[in-house]
Every structure is written in structure tokens, then in C-alpha cells.
Tab-separated table of C-alpha atoms in Angstrom:
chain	number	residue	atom	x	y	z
A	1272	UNK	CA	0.000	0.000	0.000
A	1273	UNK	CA	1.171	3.392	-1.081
A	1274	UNK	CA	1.554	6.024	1.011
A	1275	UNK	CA	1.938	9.644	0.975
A	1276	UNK	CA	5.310	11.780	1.378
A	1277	UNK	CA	4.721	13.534	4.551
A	1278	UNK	CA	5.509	14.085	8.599
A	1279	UNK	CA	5.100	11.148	11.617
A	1280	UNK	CA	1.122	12.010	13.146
A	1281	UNK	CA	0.937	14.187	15.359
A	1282	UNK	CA	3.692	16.634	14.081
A	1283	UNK	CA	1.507	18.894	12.137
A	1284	UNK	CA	-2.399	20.500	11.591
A	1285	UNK	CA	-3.812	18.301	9.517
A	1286	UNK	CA	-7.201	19.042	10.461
A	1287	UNK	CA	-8.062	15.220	11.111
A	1288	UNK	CA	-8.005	14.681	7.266
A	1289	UNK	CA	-4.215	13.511	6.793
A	1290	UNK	CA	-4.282	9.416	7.980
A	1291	UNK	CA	-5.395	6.393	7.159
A	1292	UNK	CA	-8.484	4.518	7.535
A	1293	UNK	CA	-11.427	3.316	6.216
A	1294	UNK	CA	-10.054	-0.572	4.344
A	1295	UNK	CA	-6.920	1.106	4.499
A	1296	UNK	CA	-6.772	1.127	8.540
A	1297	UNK	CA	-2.791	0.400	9.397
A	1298	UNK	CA	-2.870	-2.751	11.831
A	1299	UNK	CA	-0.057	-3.204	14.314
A	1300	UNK	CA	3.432	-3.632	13.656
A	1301	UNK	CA	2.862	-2.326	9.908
A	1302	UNK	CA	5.197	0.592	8.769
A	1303	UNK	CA	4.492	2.904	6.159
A	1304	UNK	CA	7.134	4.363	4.056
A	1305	UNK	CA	7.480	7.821	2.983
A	1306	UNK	CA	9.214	9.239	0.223
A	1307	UNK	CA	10.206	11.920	2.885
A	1308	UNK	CA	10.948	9.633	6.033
A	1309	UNK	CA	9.803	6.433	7.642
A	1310	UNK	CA	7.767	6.077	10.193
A	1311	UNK	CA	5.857	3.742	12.383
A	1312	UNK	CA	2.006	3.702	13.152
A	1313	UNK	CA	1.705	3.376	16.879
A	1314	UNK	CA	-1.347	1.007	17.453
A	1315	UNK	CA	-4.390	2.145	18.833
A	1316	UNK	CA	-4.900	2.231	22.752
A	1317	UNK	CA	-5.928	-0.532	24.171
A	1318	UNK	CA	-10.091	-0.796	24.563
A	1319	UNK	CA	-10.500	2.328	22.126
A	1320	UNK	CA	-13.807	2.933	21.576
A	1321	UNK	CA	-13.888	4.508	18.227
A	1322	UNK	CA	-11.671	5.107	15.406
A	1323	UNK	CA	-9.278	8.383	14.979
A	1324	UNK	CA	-11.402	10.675	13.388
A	1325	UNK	CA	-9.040	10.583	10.004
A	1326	UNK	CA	-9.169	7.173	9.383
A	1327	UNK	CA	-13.375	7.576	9.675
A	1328	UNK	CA	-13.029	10.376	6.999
A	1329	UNK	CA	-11.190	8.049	4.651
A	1330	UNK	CA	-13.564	5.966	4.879
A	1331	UNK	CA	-16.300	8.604	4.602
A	1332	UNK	CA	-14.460	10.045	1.420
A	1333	UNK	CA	-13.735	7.061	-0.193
A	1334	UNK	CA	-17.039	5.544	0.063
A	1335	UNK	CA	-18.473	8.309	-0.628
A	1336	UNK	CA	-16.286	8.402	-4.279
A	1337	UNK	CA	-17.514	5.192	-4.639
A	1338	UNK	CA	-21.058	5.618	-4.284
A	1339	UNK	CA	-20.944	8.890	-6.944
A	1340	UNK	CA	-18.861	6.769	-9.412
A	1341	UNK	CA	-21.472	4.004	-9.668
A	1342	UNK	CA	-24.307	6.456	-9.715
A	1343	UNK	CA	-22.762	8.536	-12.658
A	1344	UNK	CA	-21.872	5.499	-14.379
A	1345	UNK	CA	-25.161	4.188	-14.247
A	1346	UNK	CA	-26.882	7.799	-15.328
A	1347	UNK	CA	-24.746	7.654	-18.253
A	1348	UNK	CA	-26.185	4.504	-19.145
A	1349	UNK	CA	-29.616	5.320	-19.457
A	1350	UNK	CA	-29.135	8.126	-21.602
A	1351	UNK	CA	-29.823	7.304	-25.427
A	1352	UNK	CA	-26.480	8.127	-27.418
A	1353	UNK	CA	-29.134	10.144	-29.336
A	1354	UNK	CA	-29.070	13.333	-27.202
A	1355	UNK	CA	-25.696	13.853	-26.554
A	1356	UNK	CA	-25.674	16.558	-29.521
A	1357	UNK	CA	-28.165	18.487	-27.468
A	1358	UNK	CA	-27.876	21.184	-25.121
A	1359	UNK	CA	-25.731	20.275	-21.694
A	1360	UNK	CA	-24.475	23.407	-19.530
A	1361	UNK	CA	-23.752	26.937	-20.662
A	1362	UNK	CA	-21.360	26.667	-23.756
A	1363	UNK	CA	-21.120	22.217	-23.709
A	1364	UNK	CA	-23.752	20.454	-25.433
A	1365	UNK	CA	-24.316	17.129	-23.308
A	1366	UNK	CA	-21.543	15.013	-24.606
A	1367	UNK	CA	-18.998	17.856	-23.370
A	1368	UNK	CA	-20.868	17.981	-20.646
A	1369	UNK	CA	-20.654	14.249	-19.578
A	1370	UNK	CA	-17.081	13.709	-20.818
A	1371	UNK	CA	-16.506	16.327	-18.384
A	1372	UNK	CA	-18.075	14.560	-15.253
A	1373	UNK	CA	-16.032	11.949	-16.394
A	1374	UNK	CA	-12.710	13.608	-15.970
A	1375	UNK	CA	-13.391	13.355	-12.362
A	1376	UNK	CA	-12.002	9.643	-13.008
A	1377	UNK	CA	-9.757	10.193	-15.231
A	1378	UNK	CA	-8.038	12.488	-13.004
A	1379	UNK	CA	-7.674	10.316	-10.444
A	1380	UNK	CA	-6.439	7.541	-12.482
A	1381	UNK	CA	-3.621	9.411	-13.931
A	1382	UNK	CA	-2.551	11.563	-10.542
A	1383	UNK	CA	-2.300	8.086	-8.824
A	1384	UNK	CA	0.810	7.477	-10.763
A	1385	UNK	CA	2.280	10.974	-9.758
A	1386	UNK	CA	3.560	11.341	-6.649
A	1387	UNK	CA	3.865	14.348	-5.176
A	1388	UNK	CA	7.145	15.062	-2.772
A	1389	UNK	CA	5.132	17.228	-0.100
A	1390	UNK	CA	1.298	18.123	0.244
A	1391	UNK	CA	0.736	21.679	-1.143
A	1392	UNK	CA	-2.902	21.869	-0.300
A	1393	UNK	CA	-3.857	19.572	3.030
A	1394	UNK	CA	-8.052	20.093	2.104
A	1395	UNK	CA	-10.267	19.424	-0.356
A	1396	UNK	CA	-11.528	23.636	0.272
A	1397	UNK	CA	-7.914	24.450	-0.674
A	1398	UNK	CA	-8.037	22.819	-4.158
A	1399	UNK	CA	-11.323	25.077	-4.972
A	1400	UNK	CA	-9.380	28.062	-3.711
A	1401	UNK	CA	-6.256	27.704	-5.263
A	1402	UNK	CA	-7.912	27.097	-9.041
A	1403	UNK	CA	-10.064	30.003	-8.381
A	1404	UNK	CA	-8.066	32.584	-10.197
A	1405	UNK	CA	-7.865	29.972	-13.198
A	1406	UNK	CA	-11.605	29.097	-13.525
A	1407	UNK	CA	-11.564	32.909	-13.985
A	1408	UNK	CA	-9.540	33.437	-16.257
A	1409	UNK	CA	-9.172	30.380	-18.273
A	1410	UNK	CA	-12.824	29.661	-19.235
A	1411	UNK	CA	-11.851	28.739	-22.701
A	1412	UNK	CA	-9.522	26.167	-21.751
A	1413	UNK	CA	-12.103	24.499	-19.773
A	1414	UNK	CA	-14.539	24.710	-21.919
A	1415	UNK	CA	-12.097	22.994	-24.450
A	1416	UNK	CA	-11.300	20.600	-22.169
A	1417	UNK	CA	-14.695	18.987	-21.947
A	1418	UNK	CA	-15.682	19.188	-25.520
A	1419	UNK	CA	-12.204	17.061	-26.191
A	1420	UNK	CA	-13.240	15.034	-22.727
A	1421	UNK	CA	-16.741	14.332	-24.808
A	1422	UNK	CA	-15.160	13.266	-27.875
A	1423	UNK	CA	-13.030	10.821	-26.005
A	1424	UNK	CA	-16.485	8.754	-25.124
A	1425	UNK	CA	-16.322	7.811	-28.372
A	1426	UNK	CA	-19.823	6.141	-30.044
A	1427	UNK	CA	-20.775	4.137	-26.670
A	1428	UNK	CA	-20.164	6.591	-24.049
A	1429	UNK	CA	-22.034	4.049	-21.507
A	1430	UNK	CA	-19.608	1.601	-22.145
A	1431	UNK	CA	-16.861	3.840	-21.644
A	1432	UNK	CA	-17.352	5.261	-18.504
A	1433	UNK	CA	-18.207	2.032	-17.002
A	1434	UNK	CA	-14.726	0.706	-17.950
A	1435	UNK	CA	-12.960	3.509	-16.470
A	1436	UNK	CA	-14.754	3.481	-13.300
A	1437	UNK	CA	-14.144	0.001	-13.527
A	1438	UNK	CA	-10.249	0.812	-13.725
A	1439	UNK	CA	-9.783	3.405	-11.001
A	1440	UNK	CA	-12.136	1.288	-8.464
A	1441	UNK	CA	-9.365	-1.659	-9.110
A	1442	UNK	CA	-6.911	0.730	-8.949
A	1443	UNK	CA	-7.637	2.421	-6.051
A	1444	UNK	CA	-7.261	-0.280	-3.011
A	1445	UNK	CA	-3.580	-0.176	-3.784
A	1446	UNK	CA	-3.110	3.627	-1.992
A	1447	UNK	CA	-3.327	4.590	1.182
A	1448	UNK	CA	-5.558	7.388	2.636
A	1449	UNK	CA	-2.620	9.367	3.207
A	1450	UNK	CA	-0.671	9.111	-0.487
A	1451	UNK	CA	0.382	12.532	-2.184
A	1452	UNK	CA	-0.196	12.744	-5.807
A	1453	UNK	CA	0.458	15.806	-8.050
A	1454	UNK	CA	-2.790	17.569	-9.154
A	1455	UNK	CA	-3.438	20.404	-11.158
A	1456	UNK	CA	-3.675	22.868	-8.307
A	1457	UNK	CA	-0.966	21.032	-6.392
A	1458	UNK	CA	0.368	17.663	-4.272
A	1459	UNK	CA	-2.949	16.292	-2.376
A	1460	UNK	CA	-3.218	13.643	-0.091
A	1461	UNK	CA	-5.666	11.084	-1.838
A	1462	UNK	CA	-8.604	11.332	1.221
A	1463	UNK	CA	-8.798	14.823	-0.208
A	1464	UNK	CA	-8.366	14.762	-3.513
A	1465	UNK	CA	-11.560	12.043	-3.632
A	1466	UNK	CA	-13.727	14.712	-1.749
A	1467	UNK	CA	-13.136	17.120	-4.903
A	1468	UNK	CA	-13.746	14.287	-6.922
A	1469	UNK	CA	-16.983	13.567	-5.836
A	1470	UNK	CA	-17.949	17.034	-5.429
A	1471	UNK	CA	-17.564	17.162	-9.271
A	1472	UNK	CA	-19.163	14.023	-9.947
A	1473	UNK	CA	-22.224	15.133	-7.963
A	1474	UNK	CA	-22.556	18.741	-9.220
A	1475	UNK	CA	-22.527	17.681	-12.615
A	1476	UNK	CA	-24.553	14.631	-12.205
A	1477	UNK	CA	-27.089	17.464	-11.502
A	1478	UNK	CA	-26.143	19.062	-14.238
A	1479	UNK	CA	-26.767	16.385	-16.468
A	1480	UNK	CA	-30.116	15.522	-14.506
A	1481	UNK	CA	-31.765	19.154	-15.335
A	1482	UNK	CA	-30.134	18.571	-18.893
A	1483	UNK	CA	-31.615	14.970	-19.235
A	1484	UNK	CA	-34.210	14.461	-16.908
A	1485	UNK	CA	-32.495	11.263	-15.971
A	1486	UNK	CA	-31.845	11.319	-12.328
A	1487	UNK	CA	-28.829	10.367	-10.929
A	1488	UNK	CA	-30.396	8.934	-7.770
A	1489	UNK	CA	-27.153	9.853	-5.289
A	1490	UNK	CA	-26.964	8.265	-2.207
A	1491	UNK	CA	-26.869	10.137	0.904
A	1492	UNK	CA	-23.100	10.066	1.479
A	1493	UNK	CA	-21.994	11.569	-1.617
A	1494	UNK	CA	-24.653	14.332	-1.172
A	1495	UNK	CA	-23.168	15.559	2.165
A	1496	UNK	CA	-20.265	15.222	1.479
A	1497	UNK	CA	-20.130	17.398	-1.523
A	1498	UNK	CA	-22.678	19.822	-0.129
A	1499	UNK	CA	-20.086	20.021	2.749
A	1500	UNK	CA	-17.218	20.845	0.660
A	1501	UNK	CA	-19.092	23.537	-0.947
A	1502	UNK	CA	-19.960	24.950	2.956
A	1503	UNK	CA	-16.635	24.933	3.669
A	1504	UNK	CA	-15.332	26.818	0.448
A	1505	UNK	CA	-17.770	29.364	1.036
A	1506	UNK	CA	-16.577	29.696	4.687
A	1507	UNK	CA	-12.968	29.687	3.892
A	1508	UNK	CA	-13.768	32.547	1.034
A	1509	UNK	CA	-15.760	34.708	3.389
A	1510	UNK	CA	-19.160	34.133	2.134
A	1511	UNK	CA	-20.306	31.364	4.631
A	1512	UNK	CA	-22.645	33.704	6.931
A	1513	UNK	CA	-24.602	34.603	3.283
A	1514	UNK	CA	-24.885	30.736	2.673
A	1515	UNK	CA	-25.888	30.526	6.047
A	1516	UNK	CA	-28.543	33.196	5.829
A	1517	UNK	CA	-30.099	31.904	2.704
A	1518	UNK	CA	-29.983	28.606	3.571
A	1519	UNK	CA	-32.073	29.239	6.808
A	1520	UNK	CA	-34.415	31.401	5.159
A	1521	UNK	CA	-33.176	35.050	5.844
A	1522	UNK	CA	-31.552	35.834	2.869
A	1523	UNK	CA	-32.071	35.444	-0.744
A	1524	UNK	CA	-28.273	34.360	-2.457
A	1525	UNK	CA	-26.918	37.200	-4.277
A	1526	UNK	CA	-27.667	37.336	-8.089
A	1527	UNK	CA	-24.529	35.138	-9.378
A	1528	UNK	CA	-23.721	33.692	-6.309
A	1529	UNK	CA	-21.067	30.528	-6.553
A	1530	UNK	CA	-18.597	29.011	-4.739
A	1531	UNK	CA	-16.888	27.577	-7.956
């Protein structure tokens, strides 16, 4: 099992994001190595209760991952290859627009093979911050992005996306919680690189829902946790008490109001 490049526990703020856990819980005796320096997982105290609260979030963000995959995989499937020329979101027409959603695979397949040598951005709020300035100002690019990301689903987009969901689930068990890879914004730890990940695969699920009609059906996991990621990018941009307000009924959202 992989594992990140990175301090002992207990040597820096991760926030409670930064172990292991989940299937990836380190047992007794096991070390992990780091590209920076080995260490040692001390074993848990004898008659603990509960797990550390970053192996739950592993768990938590890897399930939830999981769940959106299958879900978005199985939306794609029920939408006739007929309609993909249609209209998707904004300037996409529906194939750019699921090749897109897609990437959130791809991207993880790829960065798994690209370690990073220290963790740039220790949450999944820090990846949405740090691409802000580019979602500005490179709209083109991502626009161009997905239309090339739509063309890649070639004639049975279905098939396609279940094979490469198929791919990074196999792929996936071979990483620890706590691996760095090199993403576009910077070197992640995989816990919270998979939170983006399913933020993306929800959001546009959505997208393709109100687009389609066909509903994604999301499981409760990957709903909170993407609705919490978008919380805490609002907070950590200064617009959480206006989320707050509107969501509890004071406050309409400002006109244009996004936290992408």
C-alpha cells in the first residue's frame, strides 16, 4: 500500500483529514514508508472505543467516491447516445458535458501514478481556492477541455465510462488514505483529492439531470459530502454567513452567487 510523502502524526495540523483509515486502517506492527521519512504507526490504545477521526473520513471520502462513481456510471447509461448533440451546460452540449463529469475519473487515475514530494494543499476547500483565479480566467480552456473530454467517449459513451470506473475502483485499493499525488492545483493527499472528486461528480450529475431528466439517484453520502465541501469553500472565502442566511431562510443568495 502506497503512502503519501509527509511528517510522523501528530507533528503537524492536519485538520483530522491527513491518515489512514477506512479498508486502508494500518494494523499493528505495519510501517508505512514515505518518500520523505519512515515512520511507524503506533497502534491504537488498548479498549478504544472509536476510530481516529481521520481514518473515519477516509472511509467517509472514499465511500463516498464510490457511491458517486457508480451512480454517474449508471446515469450515463440510461441516456440514449441520441441526445448527446443536445444542449448540456452553458457553452457544452451534453456530450462535453458528460465527458466532463467523467474527468473526475480520469483524473484520479492518472494523478495516482504521480507522486507528489510534499502536500501543497492539506483540504479538499484548498483545491477550490487555489484554481479560483484559473476558472476565472481560463474559461476557454475548460470549456475545451470537456468538448475534447466528450469526444473521447467515443460512439458508446455508456460503455466507456463504465470501464474507467471500472479501472480506477481496481486501482484504487492499492493507496493509502494518506498518499500525495500531483494535481493540477498542487500535491494532495488522496482522502482529499476524492472529496473534490466527488464534489464534481455530484454537481454535474445534476447538471446532467436538469439537462436529461435522468436522475442520478445519489446516495446520501456523496450528497453531504459534496454539499459540505461547498460549505466549507464558502466559509474559507468569506461568504459562509450569506450561505448561512439563505440557507435558513433570511436571505435570498446574491444574483450570481457561486462558490466555484
Amino acid at each position: 500500500m502506497r503512502t503519501c510523502a509527509g511528517t510522523p502524526p501528530g507533528t503537524e495540523d492536519t485538520g483530522g483529514t491527513g491518515g489512514t483509515g477506512g479498508t486502508d486502517t494500518a494494523r499493528e506492527g505495519t510501517t508505512l514508508h514515505s518518500t520523505a521519512a519512515d515512520w511507524v504507526t503506533a497502534p491504537p490504545p488498548a479498549g478504544a472505543g472509536h476510530l481516529p477521526v481521520m481514518m473515519e473520513h477516509m472511509g467517509d471520502s472514499r465511500s463516498a467516491f464510490l457511491s458517486a462513481s457508480e451512480s454517474y456510471v449508471d446515469q450515463v447509461a440510461r441516456i440514449p447516445v441520441a441526445e448527446l448533440a443536445g444542449p448540456g451546460l452553458g457553452a457544452w452540449d451534453l456530450r462535453a458535458l458528460v465527458g466532463h463529469a467523467a474527468r473526475s475519473l480520469t483524473t484520479v487515475e492518472t494523478y495516482l501514478d504521480q507522486p507528489a514530494a510534499e502536500v501543497a494543499l492539506p483540504r479538499a476547500a484548498d483545491y477550490y481556492l487555489a484554481i479560483a483565479a484559473t476558472l476565472a480566467g481560463g474559461g476557454d480552456a475548460v470549456l475545451e477541455r470537456g468538448r475534447q473530454a466528450g469526444l473521447a467517449l467515443g460512439e458508446d459513451p455508456a460503455t466507456y465510462v463504465r470501464e474507467l470506473a471500472a479501472r480506477v475502483h481496481a486501482k484504487l485499493p492499492a493507496y493509502d488514505a494518506s498518499y500525495a499525488m500531483t494535481t493540477i492545483a498542487g500535491g494532495m493527499r488522496l482522502d482529499e483529492y476524492l472529496r473534490t472528486r466527488t464534489f464534481e461528480l455530484v454537481v454535474h450529475g445534476l447538471d446532467i439531470a436538469v439537462a436529461t431528466g435522468v436522475d442520478p439517484g445519489f446516495a446520501d453520502d456523496p450528497l453531504v459530502d459534496a454539499s459540505t465541501l461547498a460549505a466549507q469553500v464558502a466559509v474559507r472565502s468569506g461568504r459562509g454567513p450569506t450561505l448561512l442566511l439563505a440557507l435558513t431562510g433570511r436571505h435570498r443568495l446574491p444574483d450570481g452567487f457561486s462558490i466555484v
